[in-house]
mmCIF file with all atom_site columns, C-alpha atoms in Angstrom:
data_model
loop_
_atom_site.group_PDB
_atom_site.id
_atom_site.type_symbol
_atom_site.label_atom_id
_atom_site.label_alt_id
_atom_site.label_comp_id
_atom_site.label_asym_id
_atom_site.label_entity_id
_atom_site.label_seq_id
_atom_site.pdbx_PDB_ins_code
_atom_site.Cartn_x
_atom_site.Cartn_y
_atom_site.Cartn_z
_atom_site.occupancy
_atom_site.B_iso_or_equiv
_atom_site.pdbx_formal_charge
_atom_site.auth_seq_id
_atom_site.auth_comp_id
_atom_site.auth_asym_id
_atom_site.auth_atom_id
_atom_site.pdbx_PDB_model_num
ATOM 1   C CA . MET A 1 1   ? 18.710 29.944 -72.452 1.00 89.00 ? 59  MET A CA 1
ATOM 2   C CA . ILE A 1 2   ? 16.047 28.243 -70.362 1.00 96.00 ? 60  ILE A CA 1
ATOM 3   C CA . ALA A 1 3   ? 13.035 27.430 -72.561 1.00 97.00 ? 61  ALA A CA 1
ATOM 4   C CA . LYS A 1 4   ? 9.775  29.186 -71.729 1.00 96.00 ? 62  LYS A CA 1
ATOM 5   C CA . THR A 1 5   ? 7.337  26.308 -71.938 1.00 97.00 ? 63  THR A CA 1
ATOM 6   C CA . PRO A 1 6   ? 3.565  26.290 -71.342 1.00 97.00 ? 64  PRO A CA 1
ATOM 7   C CA . VAL A 1 7   ? 1.679  24.730 -68.454 1.00 97.00 ? 65  VAL A CA 1
ATOM 8   C CA . PRO A 1 8   ? 2.143  20.904 -68.579 1.00 98.00 ? 66  PRO A CA 1
ATOM 9   C CA . PRO A 1 9   ? 1.403  18.381 -69.933 1.00 98.00 ? 67  PRO A CA 1
ATOM 10  C CA . TYR A 1 10  ? 3.728  18.589 -72.932 1.00 98.00 ? 68  TYR A CA 1
ATOM 11  C CA . TYR A 1 11  ? 6.559  16.385 -74.198 1.00 98.00 ? 69  TYR A CA 1
ATOM 12  C CA . ALA A 1 12  ? 10.361 16.447 -73.901 1.00 98.00 ? 70  ALA A CA 1
ATOM 13  C CA . VAL A 1 13  ? 12.880 14.735 -76.163 1.00 98.00 ? 71  VAL A CA 1
ATOM 14  C CA . ILE A 1 14  ? 16.032 14.239 -74.080 1.00 98.00 ? 72  ILE A CA 1
ATOM 15  C CA . PHE A 1 15  ? 18.947 13.620 -76.450 1.00 98.00 ? 73  PHE A CA 1
ATOM 16  C CA . THR A 1 16  ? 22.215 12.733 -74.695 1.00 98.00 ? 74  THR A CA 1
ATOM 17  C CA . SER A 1 17  ? 25.275 12.146 -76.854 1.00 98.00 ? 75  SER A CA 1
ATOM 18  C CA . VAL A 1 18  ? 29.009 11.562 -77.007 1.00 97.00 ? 76  VAL A CA 1
ATOM 19  C CA . ARG A 1 19  ? 30.648 13.119 -80.090 1.00 97.00 ? 77  ARG A CA 1
ATOM 20  C CA . THR A 1 20  ? 33.335 11.704 -82.337 1.00 96.00 ? 78  THR A CA 1
ATOM 21  C CA . ASN A 1 21  ? 36.546 13.747 -82.731 1.00 95.00 ? 79  ASN A CA 1
ATOM 22  C CA . GLY A 1 22  ? 36.612 16.739 -85.090 1.00 94.00 ? 80  GLY A CA 1
ATOM 23  C CA . ASP A 1 23  ? 33.782 18.937 -86.311 1.00 94.00 ? 81  ASP A CA 1
ATOM 24  C CA . ASN A 1 24  ? 33.094 17.338 -89.731 1.00 93.00 ? 82  ASN A CA 1
ATOM 25  C CA . GLY A 1 25  ? 30.297 19.821 -90.450 1.00 95.00 ? 83  GLY A CA 1
ATOM 26  C CA . TYR A 1 26  ? 28.567 19.151 -87.138 1.00 96.00 ? 84  TYR A CA 1
ATOM 27  C CA . ALA A 1 27  ? 28.317 22.696 -85.717 1.00 95.00 ? 85  ALA A CA 1
ATOM 28  C CA . GLU A 1 28  ? 26.787 24.117 -88.897 1.00 96.00 ? 86  GLU A CA 1
ATOM 29  C CA . MET A 1 29  ? 24.226 21.301 -89.132 1.00 96.00 ? 87  MET A CA 1
ATOM 30  C CA . ALA A 1 30  ? 23.383 21.555 -85.412 1.00 95.00 ? 88  ALA A CA 1
ATOM 31  C CA . ASP A 1 31  ? 22.573 25.278 -85.805 1.00 95.00 ? 89  ASP A CA 1
ATOM 32  C CA . LYS A 1 32  ? 20.556 24.557 -88.955 1.00 97.00 ? 90  LYS A CA 1
ATOM 33  C CA . MET A 1 33  ? 18.540 21.829 -87.201 1.00 96.00 ? 91  MET A CA 1
ATOM 34  C CA . VAL A 1 34  ? 17.678 24.133 -84.283 1.00 96.00 ? 92  VAL A CA 1
ATOM 35  C CA . GLU A 1 35  ? 16.439 26.777 -86.745 1.00 97.00 ? 93  GLU A CA 1
ATOM 36  C CA . LEU A 1 36  ? 14.431 24.145 -88.628 1.00 97.00 ? 94  LEU A CA 1
ATOM 37  C CA . ALA A 1 37  ? 12.970 22.647 -85.445 1.00 97.00 ? 95  ALA A CA 1
ATOM 38  C CA . LYS A 1 38  ? 11.750 26.096 -84.366 1.00 97.00 ? 96  LYS A CA 1
ATOM 39  C CA . LYS A 1 39  ? 9.580  26.268 -87.494 1.00 98.00 ? 97  LYS A CA 1
ATOM 40  C CA . GLN A 1 40  ? 7.848  22.930 -86.876 1.00 98.00 ? 98  GLN A CA 1
ATOM 41  C CA . PRO A 1 41  ? 4.240  22.751 -85.651 1.00 98.00 ? 99  PRO A CA 1
ATOM 42  C CA . GLY A 1 42  ? 4.137  21.915 -81.961 1.00 98.00 ? 100 GLY A CA 1
ATOM 43  C CA . PHE A 1 43  ? 7.717  23.039 -81.184 1.00 98.00 ? 101 PHE A CA 1
ATOM 44  C CA . LEU A 1 44  ? 7.827  24.671 -77.721 1.00 98.00 ? 102 LEU A CA 1
ATOM 45  C CA . GLY A 1 45  ? 11.526 25.284 -77.040 1.00 98.00 ? 103 GLY A CA 1
ATOM 46  C CA . VAL A 1 46  ? 15.012 23.799 -76.808 1.00 98.00 ? 104 VAL A CA 1
ATOM 47  C CA . GLU A 1 47  ? 17.857 23.755 -74.262 1.00 98.00 ? 105 GLU A CA 1
ATOM 48  C CA . SER A 1 48  ? 21.379 22.552 -74.944 1.00 97.00 ? 106 SER A CA 1
ATOM 49  C CA . ALA A 1 49  ? 24.784 22.191 -73.236 1.00 97.00 ? 107 ALA A CA 1
ATOM 50  C CA . ARG A 1 50  ? 27.901 20.127 -73.916 1.00 96.00 ? 108 ARG A CA 1
ATOM 51  C CA . GLU A 1 51  ? 30.900 19.141 -71.792 1.00 96.00 ? 109 GLU A CA 1
ATOM 52  C CA . GLN A 1 52  ? 32.033 15.474 -71.716 1.00 95.00 ? 110 GLN A CA 1
ATOM 53  C CA . ILE A 1 53  ? 28.540 14.654 -72.924 1.00 97.00 ? 111 ILE A CA 1
ATOM 54  C CA . GLY A 1 54  ? 26.034 16.794 -74.783 1.00 98.00 ? 112 GLY A CA 1
ATOM 55  C CA . ILE A 1 55  ? 22.458 17.134 -73.584 1.00 98.00 ? 113 ILE A CA 1
ATOM 56  C CA . THR A 1 56  ? 19.803 18.668 -75.828 1.00 98.00 ? 114 THR A CA 1
ATOM 57  C CA . VAL A 1 57  ? 16.247 18.768 -74.557 1.00 98.00 ? 115 VAL A CA 1
ATOM 58  C CA . SER A 1 58  ? 13.580 19.861 -77.026 1.00 98.00 ? 116 SER A CA 1
ATOM 59  C CA . TYR A 1 59  ? 10.001 20.445 -75.943 1.00 98.00 ? 117 TYR A CA 1
ATOM 60  C CA . TRP A 1 60  ? 6.929  19.600 -78.010 1.00 98.00 ? 118 TRP A CA 1
ATOM 61  C CA . LYS A 1 61  ? 3.162  19.928 -77.801 1.00 98.00 ? 119 LYS A CA 1
ATOM 62  C CA . ASP A 1 62  ? 2.481  16.207 -78.294 1.00 98.00 ? 120 ASP A CA 1
ATOM 63  C CA . LEU A 1 63  ? 3.823  12.902 -79.650 1.00 98.00 ? 121 LEU A CA 1
ATOM 64  C CA . GLU A 1 64  ? 2.437  13.666 -83.114 1.00 98.00 ? 122 GLU A CA 1
ATOM 65  C CA . SER A 1 65  ? 4.645  16.798 -83.382 1.00 98.00 ? 123 SER A CA 1
ATOM 66  C CA . ILE A 1 66  ? 7.684  14.714 -82.377 1.00 98.00 ? 124 ILE A CA 1
ATOM 67  C CA . ARG A 1 67  ? 6.834  12.028 -84.940 1.00 98.00 ? 125 ARG A CA 1
ATOM 68  C CA . LYS A 1 68  ? 6.504  14.621 -87.732 1.00 98.00 ? 126 LYS A CA 1
ATOM 69  C CA . TRP A 1 69  ? 9.798  16.262 -86.792 1.00 98.00 ? 127 TRP A CA 1
ATOM 70  C CA . ARG A 1 70  ? 11.549 12.886 -86.832 1.00 96.00 ? 128 ARG A CA 1
ATOM 71  C CA . GLU A 1 71  ? 10.178 12.283 -90.347 1.00 97.00 ? 129 GLU A CA 1
ATOM 72  C CA . ASN A 1 72  ? 11.165 15.728 -91.680 1.00 98.00 ? 130 ASN A CA 1
ATOM 73  C CA . PRO A 1 73  ? 13.376 15.016 -94.755 1.00 98.00 ? 131 PRO A CA 1
ATOM 74  C CA . GLU A 1 74  ? 16.167 17.469 -93.827 1.00 97.00 ? 132 GLU A CA 1
ATOM 75  C CA . HIS A 1 75  ? 16.168 16.174 -90.273 1.00 97.00 ? 133 HIS A CA 1
ATOM 76  C CA . GLN A 1 76  ? 16.430 12.599 -91.582 1.00 97.00 ? 134 GLN A CA 1
ATOM 77  C CA . ILE A 1 77  ? 19.571 13.525 -93.524 1.00 97.00 ? 135 ILE A CA 1
ATOM 78  C CA . ALA A 1 78  ? 21.059 15.052 -90.354 1.00 97.00 ? 136 ALA A CA 1
ATOM 79  C CA . ARG A 1 79  ? 20.078 11.975 -88.327 1.00 96.00 ? 137 ARG A CA 1
ATOM 80  C CA . ARG A 1 80  ? 21.830 9.683  -90.815 1.00 96.00 ? 138 ARG A CA 1
ATOM 81  C CA . LYS A 1 81  ? 24.980 11.859 -90.751 1.00 96.00 ? 139 LYS A CA 1
ATOM 82  C CA . GLY A 1 82  ? 24.793 11.783 -86.964 1.00 96.00 ? 140 GLY A CA 1
ATOM 83  C CA . LYS A 1 83  ? 25.024 8.003  -86.882 1.00 96.00 ? 141 LYS A CA 1
ATOM 84  C CA . GLU A 1 84  ? 27.692 7.849  -89.602 1.00 95.00 ? 142 GLU A CA 1
ATOM 85  C CA . ASP A 1 85  ? 29.985 10.719 -88.610 1.00 95.00 ? 143 ASP A CA 1
ATOM 86  C CA . TRP A 1 86  ? 29.178 12.755 -85.528 1.00 96.00 ? 144 TRP A CA 1
ATOM 87  C CA . TYR A 1 87  ? 28.174 10.519 -82.647 1.00 97.00 ? 145 TYR A CA 1
ATOM 88  C CA . ARG A 1 88  ? 30.075 7.755  -80.955 1.00 97.00 ? 146 ARG A CA 1
ATOM 89  C CA . GLN A 1 89  ? 27.030 7.032  -78.815 1.00 97.00 ? 147 GLN A CA 1
ATOM 90  C CA . PHE A 1 90  ? 23.654 8.562  -78.056 1.00 98.00 ? 148 PHE A CA 1
ATOM 91  C CA . THR A 1 91  ? 20.409 7.941  -76.204 1.00 98.00 ? 149 THR A CA 1
ATOM 92  C CA . THR A 1 92  ? 17.071 9.516  -77.090 1.00 98.00 ? 150 THR A CA 1
ATOM 93  C CA . ARG A 1 93  ? 14.337 9.513  -74.467 1.00 98.00 ? 151 ARG A CA 1
ATOM 94  C CA . ILE A 1 94  ? 10.754 10.616 -75.092 1.00 98.00 ? 152 ILE A CA 1
ATOM 95  C CA . ALA A 1 95  ? 9.116  11.850 -71.906 1.00 98.00 ? 153 ALA A CA 1
ATOM 96  C CA . LYS A 1 96  ? 5.817  13.430 -70.924 1.00 98.00 ? 154 LYS A CA 1
ATOM 97  C CA . VAL A 1 97  ? 6.369  16.503 -68.734 1.00 98.00 ? 155 VAL A CA 1
ATOM 98  C CA . GLU A 1 98  ? 3.866  16.387 -65.885 1.00 98.00 ? 156 GLU A CA 1
ATOM 99  C CA . HIS A 1 99  ? 5.126  19.179 -63.589 1.00 97.00 ? 157 HIS A CA 1
ATOM 100 C CA . ASN A 1 100 ? 7.176  22.295 -64.145 1.00 96.00 ? 158 ASN A CA 1
ATOM 101 C CA . TYR A 1 101 ? 8.572  24.745 -61.521 1.00 96.00 ? 159 TYR A CA 1
ATOM 102 C CA . ASN A 1 102 ? 10.299 28.037 -62.303 1.00 96.00 ? 160 ASN A CA 1
ATOM 103 C CA . PHE A 1 103 ? 12.587 30.039 -60.028 1.00 97.00 ? 161 PHE A CA 1
ATOM 104 C CA . GLU A 1 104 ? 13.989 33.474 -60.770 1.00 95.00 ? 162 GLU A CA 1
ATOM 105 C CA . ASN A 1 105 ? 16.173 35.443 -58.376 1.00 87.00 ? 163 ASN A CA 1
ATOM 106 C CA . GLU A 1 106 ? 15.071 39.044 -57.916 1.00 70.00 ? 164 GLU A CA 1
ATOM 107 C CA . MET B 1 1   ? 28.565 9.739  -69.211 1.00 89.00 ? 253 MET B CA 1
ATOM 108 C CA . ILE B 1 2   ? 25.268 8.594  -70.705 1.00 96.00 ? 254 ILE B CA 1
ATOM 109 C CA . ALA B 1 3   ? 23.126 6.994  -68.003 1.00 97.00 ? 255 ALA B CA 1
ATOM 110 C CA . LYS B 1 4   ? 22.288 3.306  -68.421 1.00 96.00 ? 256 LYS B CA 1
ATOM 111 C CA . THR B 1 5   ? 18.592 3.307  -67.591 1.00 97.00 ? 257 THR B CA 1
ATOM 112 C CA . PRO B 1 6   ? 16.132 0.391  -67.564 1.00 97.00 ? 258 PRO B CA 1
ATOM 113 C CA . VAL B 1 7   ? 13.288 -0.266 -69.988 1.00 97.00 ? 259 VAL B CA 1
ATOM 114 C CA . PRO B 1 8   ? 10.681 2.531  -69.632 1.00 98.00 ? 260 PRO B CA 1
ATOM 115 C CA . PRO B 1 9   ? 8.514  3.689  -68.005 1.00 98.00 ? 261 PRO B CA 1
ATOM 116 C CA . TYR B 1 10  ? 10.599 5.567  -65.435 1.00 98.00 ? 262 TYR B CA 1
ATOM 117 C CA . TYR B 1 11  ? 10.898 9.236  -64.476 1.00 98.00 ? 263 TYR B CA 1
ATOM 118 C CA . ALA B 1 12  ? 13.268 12.074 -65.396 1.00 98.00 ? 264 ALA B CA 1
ATOM 119 C CA . VAL B 1 13  ? 13.897 15.282 -63.442 1.00 98.00 ? 265 VAL B CA 1
ATOM 120 C CA . ILE B 1 14  ? 15.146 17.844 -65.967 1.00 98.00 ? 266 ILE B CA 1
ATOM 121 C CA . PHE B 1 15  ? 16.879 20.653 -64.064 1.00 98.00 ? 267 PHE B CA 1
ATOM 122 C CA . THR B 1 16  ? 17.950 23.590 -66.256 1.00 98.00 ? 268 THR B CA 1
ATOM 123 C CA . SER B 1 17  ? 19.776 26.462 -64.583 1.00 98.00 ? 269 SER B CA 1
ATOM 124 C CA . VAL B 1 18  ? 21.669 29.721 -65.000 1.00 97.00 ? 270 VAL B CA 1
ATOM 125 C CA . ARG B 1 19  ? 24.381 30.207 -62.373 1.00 97.00 ? 271 ARG B CA 1
ATOM 126 C CA . THR B 1 20  ? 25.356 33.352 -60.487 1.00 96.00 ? 272 THR B CA 1
ATOM 127 C CA . ASN B 1 21  ? 28.994 34.517 -60.786 1.00 95.00 ? 273 ASN B CA 1
ATOM 128 C CA . GLY B 1 22  ? 31.696 32.819 -58.707 1.00 94.00 ? 274 GLY B CA 1
ATOM 129 C CA . ASP B 1 23  ? 31.804 29.349 -57.204 1.00 94.00 ? 275 ASP B CA 1
ATOM 130 C CA . ASN B 1 24  ? 30.733 30.116 -53.596 1.00 93.00 ? 276 ASN B CA 1
ATOM 131 C CA . GLY B 1 25  ? 30.976 26.435 -52.629 1.00 95.00 ? 277 GLY B CA 1
ATOM 132 C CA . TYR B 1 26  ? 28.845 25.290 -55.546 1.00 96.00 ? 278 TYR B CA 1
ATOM 133 C CA . ALA B 1 27  ? 31.166 22.705 -57.164 1.00 95.00 ? 279 ALA B CA 1
ATOM 134 C CA . GLU B 1 28  ? 31.822 20.883 -53.910 1.00 96.00 ? 280 GLU B CA 1
ATOM 135 C CA . MET B 1 29  ? 28.116 20.753 -53.037 1.00 96.00 ? 281 MET B CA 1
ATOM 136 C CA . ALA B 1 30  ? 27.173 19.650 -56.575 1.00 95.00 ? 282 ALA B CA 1
ATOM 137 C CA . ASP B 1 31  ? 29.561 16.681 -56.342 1.00 95.00 ? 283 ASP B CA 1
ATOM 138 C CA . LYS B 1 32  ? 28.276 15.856 -52.872 1.00 97.00 ? 284 LYS B CA 1
ATOM 139 C CA . MET B 1 33  ? 24.645 15.920 -54.040 1.00 96.00 ? 285 MET B CA 1
ATOM 140 C CA . VAL B 1 34  ? 25.398 13.554 -56.950 1.00 96.00 ? 286 VAL B CA 1
ATOM 141 C CA . GLU B 1 35  ? 27.046 11.110 -54.524 1.00 97.00 ? 287 GLU B CA 1
ATOM 142 C CA . LEU B 1 36  ? 24.099 11.408 -52.152 1.00 97.00 ? 288 LEU B CA 1
ATOM 143 C CA . ALA B 1 37  ? 21.515 11.002 -54.947 1.00 97.00 ? 289 ALA B CA 1
ATOM 144 C CA . LYS B 1 38  ? 23.211 7.782  -56.058 1.00 97.00 ? 290 LYS B CA 1
ATOM 145 C CA . LYS B 1 39  ? 22.493 6.262  -52.632 1.00 97.00 ? 291 LYS B CA 1
ATOM 146 C CA . GLN B 1 40  ? 18.764 7.018  -52.711 1.00 98.00 ? 292 GLN B CA 1
ATOM 147 C CA . PRO B 1 41  ? 16.189 4.274  -53.315 1.00 98.00 ? 293 PRO B CA 1
ATOM 148 C CA . GLY B 1 42  ? 14.873 4.437  -56.874 1.00 98.00 ? 294 GLY B CA 1
ATOM 149 C CA . PHE B 1 43  ? 17.835 6.397  -58.290 1.00 98.00 ? 295 PHE B CA 1
ATOM 150 C CA . LEU B 1 44  ? 18.594 5.174  -61.841 1.00 98.00 ? 296 LEU B CA 1
ATOM 151 C CA . GLY B 1 45  ? 21.262 7.559  -63.165 1.00 98.00 ? 297 GLY B CA 1
ATOM 152 C CA . VAL B 1 46  ? 22.255 11.161 -63.853 1.00 98.00 ? 298 VAL B CA 1
ATOM 153 C CA . GLU B 1 47  ? 23.589 13.157 -66.812 1.00 98.00 ? 299 GLU B CA 1
ATOM 154 C CA . SER B 1 48  ? 24.975 16.675 -66.630 1.00 97.00 ? 300 SER B CA 1
ATOM 155 C CA . ALA B 1 49  ? 26.540 19.370 -68.841 1.00 97.00 ? 301 ALA B CA 1
ATOM 156 C CA . ARG B 1 50  ? 27.030 23.128 -68.514 1.00 96.00 ? 302 ARG B CA 1
ATOM 157 C CA . GLU B 1 51  ? 27.804 25.888 -71.022 1.00 96.00 ? 303 GLU B CA 1
ATOM 158 C CA . GLN B 1 52  ? 25.688 29.095 -71.003 1.00 95.00 ? 304 GLN B CA 1
ATOM 159 C CA . ILE B 1 53  ? 23.085 27.049 -69.179 1.00 97.00 ? 305 ILE B CA 1
ATOM 160 C CA . GLY B 1 54  ? 23.452 23.916 -67.112 1.00 97.00 ? 306 GLY B CA 1
ATOM 161 C CA . ILE B 1 55  ? 21.293 20.865 -67.726 1.00 98.00 ? 307 ILE B CA 1
ATOM 162 C CA . THR B 1 56  ? 21.180 18.024 -65.213 1.00 98.00 ? 308 THR B CA 1
ATOM 163 C CA . VAL B 1 57  ? 18.828 15.144 -65.882 1.00 98.00 ? 309 VAL B CA 1
ATOM 164 C CA . SER B 1 58  ? 18.403 12.604 -63.098 1.00 98.00 ? 310 SER B CA 1
ATOM 165 C CA . TYR B 1 59  ? 16.435 9.411  -63.619 1.00 98.00 ? 311 TYR B CA 1
ATOM 166 C CA . TRP B 1 60  ? 14.203 7.758  -61.030 1.00 98.00 ? 312 TRP B CA 1
ATOM 167 C CA . LYS B 1 61  ? 12.056 4.663  -60.672 1.00 98.00 ? 313 LYS B CA 1
ATOM 168 C CA . ASP B 1 62  ? 8.868  6.550  -59.772 1.00 98.00 ? 314 ASP B CA 1
ATOM 169 C CA . LEU B 1 63  ? 7.403  9.798  -58.408 1.00 98.00 ? 315 LEU B CA 1
ATOM 170 C CA . GLU B 1 64  ? 7.688  8.520  -54.840 1.00 98.00 ? 316 GLU B CA 1
ATOM 171 C CA . SER B 1 65  ? 11.504 8.216  -55.165 1.00 98.00 ? 317 SER B CA 1
ATOM 172 C CA . ILE B 1 66  ? 11.648 11.793 -56.484 1.00 98.00 ? 318 ILE B CA 1
ATOM 173 C CA . ARG B 1 67  ? 9.499  13.071 -53.625 1.00 98.00 ? 319 ARG B CA 1
ATOM 174 C CA . LYS B 1 68  ? 11.702 11.368 -51.024 1.00 98.00 ? 320 LYS B CA 1
ATOM 175 C CA . TRP B 1 69  ? 14.870 12.757 -52.603 1.00 98.00 ? 321 TRP B CA 1
ATOM 176 C CA . ARG B 1 70  ? 13.386 16.270 -52.581 1.00 96.00 ? 322 ARG B CA 1
ATOM 177 C CA . GLU B 1 71  ? 12.635 15.865 -48.866 1.00 97.00 ? 323 GLU B CA 1
ATOM 178 C CA . ASN B 1 72  ? 16.101 14.534 -47.965 1.00 98.00 ? 324 ASN B CA 1
ATOM 179 C CA . PRO B 1 73  ? 17.439 16.919 -45.249 1.00 98.00 ? 325 PRO B CA 1
ATOM 180 C CA . GLU B 1 74  ? 20.902 17.415 -46.807 1.00 97.00 ? 326 GLU B CA 1
ATOM 181 C CA . HIS B 1 75  ? 19.324 17.972 -50.211 1.00 97.00 ? 327 HIS B CA 1
ATOM 182 C CA . GLN B 1 76  ? 16.978 20.560 -48.690 1.00 97.00 ? 328 GLN B CA 1
ATOM 183 C CA . ILE B 1 77  ? 19.967 22.531 -47.366 1.00 97.00 ? 329 ILE B CA 1
ATOM 184 C CA . ALA B 1 78  ? 21.545 22.420 -50.843 1.00 97.00 ? 330 ALA B CA 1
ATOM 185 C CA . ARG B 1 79  ? 18.264 23.482 -52.448 1.00 96.00 ? 331 ARG B CA 1
ATOM 186 C CA . ARG B 1 80  ? 18.012 26.489 -50.122 1.00 96.00 ? 332 ARG B CA 1
ATOM 187 C CA . LYS B 1 81  ? 21.628 27.491 -50.862 1.00 96.00 ? 333 LYS B CA 1
ATOM 188 C CA . GLY B 1 82  ? 20.829 27.111 -54.555 1.00 96.00 ? 334 GLY B CA 1
ATOM 189 C CA . LYS B 1 83  ? 18.075 29.697 -54.362 1.00 96.00 ? 335 LYS B CA 1
ATOM 190 C CA . GLU B 1 84  ? 20.064 32.043 -52.123 1.00 95.00 ? 336 GLU B CA 1
ATOM 191 C CA . ASP B 1 85  ? 23.528 31.882 -53.689 1.00 95.00 ? 337 ASP B CA 1
ATOM 192 C CA . TRP B 1 86  ? 24.086 29.725 -56.746 1.00 96.00 ? 338 TRP B CA 1
ATOM 193 C CA . TYR B 1 87  ? 21.279 30.175 -59.240 1.00 97.00 ? 339 TYR B CA 1
ATOM 194 C CA . ARG B 1 88  ? 20.084 33.256 -61.021 1.00 97.00 ? 340 ARG B CA 1
ATOM 195 C CA . GLN B 1 89  ? 17.281 31.239 -62.541 1.00 97.00 ? 341 GLN B CA 1
ATOM 196 C CA . PHE B 1 90  ? 16.210 27.617 -62.865 1.00 98.00 ? 342 PHE B CA 1
ATOM 197 C CA . THR B 1 91  ? 13.417 25.394 -64.119 1.00 98.00 ? 343 THR B CA 1
ATOM 198 C CA . THR B 1 92  ? 12.676 21.897 -62.817 1.00 98.00 ? 344 THR B CA 1
ATOM 199 C CA . ARG B 1 93  ? 10.547 19.612 -64.953 1.00 98.00 ? 345 ARG B CA 1
ATOM 200 C CA . ILE B 1 94  ? 9.249  16.210 -63.840 1.00 98.00 ? 346 ILE B CA 1
ATOM 201 C CA . ALA B 1 95  ? 8.643  13.926 -66.811 1.00 98.00 ? 347 ALA B CA 1
ATOM 202 C CA . LYS B 1 96  ? 7.639  10.311 -67.359 1.00 98.00 ? 348 LYS B CA 1
ATOM 203 C CA . VAL B 1 97  ? 9.973  8.604  -69.836 1.00 98.00 ? 349 VAL B CA 1
ATOM 204 C CA . GLU B 1 98  ? 7.859  6.542  -72.222 1.00 98.00 ? 350 GLU B CA 1
ATOM 205 C CA . HIS B 1 99  ? 10.416 5.548  -74.894 1.00 97.00 ? 351 HIS B CA 1
ATOM 206 C CA . ASN B 1 100 ? 14.169 5.167  -74.917 1.00 96.00 ? 352 ASN B CA 1
ATOM 207 C CA . TYR B 1 101 ? 16.475 4.454  -77.924 1.00 96.00 ? 353 TYR B CA 1
ATOM 208 C CA . ASN B 1 102 ? 20.192 3.727  -77.690 1.00 96.00 ? 354 ASN B CA 1
ATOM 209 C CA . PHE B 1 103 ? 22.786 4.026  -80.449 1.00 97.00 ? 355 PHE B CA 1
ATOM 210 C CA . GLU B 1 104 ? 26.407 2.970  -80.212 1.00 95.00 ? 356 GLU B CA 1
ATOM 211 C CA . ASN B 1 105 ? 28.881 3.178  -83.072 1.00 87.00 ? 357 ASN B CA 1
ATOM 212 C CA . GLU B 1 106 ? 30.900 -0.005 -83.631 1.00 70.00 ? 358 GLU B CA 1
#
């Protein structure tokens, strides 16, 4: 669902990817990484959808939280597997969220 | 596909949404808005995927380009229809992309 994030500024990691064919353990690891990310200091939320491309946006308190998550040993194993087996192509963008508008239909 | 964006800094508009039921002219307007966005000054690319939620990330040269796109008359009509008919809920985040890493499997 749509992440409930605090008042900006905070950070977004926009991860856009094209998968290889077949699951090869991807779905299980993806779920595990979301659960692990949620436990990290500074994690604020995550949003994800996949059609021809996958887009996962995770939200973080600051750059330091993102750096620590990138260095998490279990996450590093998943990142290596990602390059070897799961992704044909990906782009990771680190962005500082400056403004945030919510709309909800009554 | 994955947007080919320039060396940062540039801006991202992260639009995360939950749709109402039925199409109601949505798909046609969505395609039209992507075509129109591509013609705007400062437009750098767009990425989109929908499952339970939809995520569309558009990339822009600067905040001024984003402001002008928001004020585009045809876009304003689409935005109004979005609130009235197409979206149950959405969040728009404006973020400054500071870093950008690409990976492509050989």
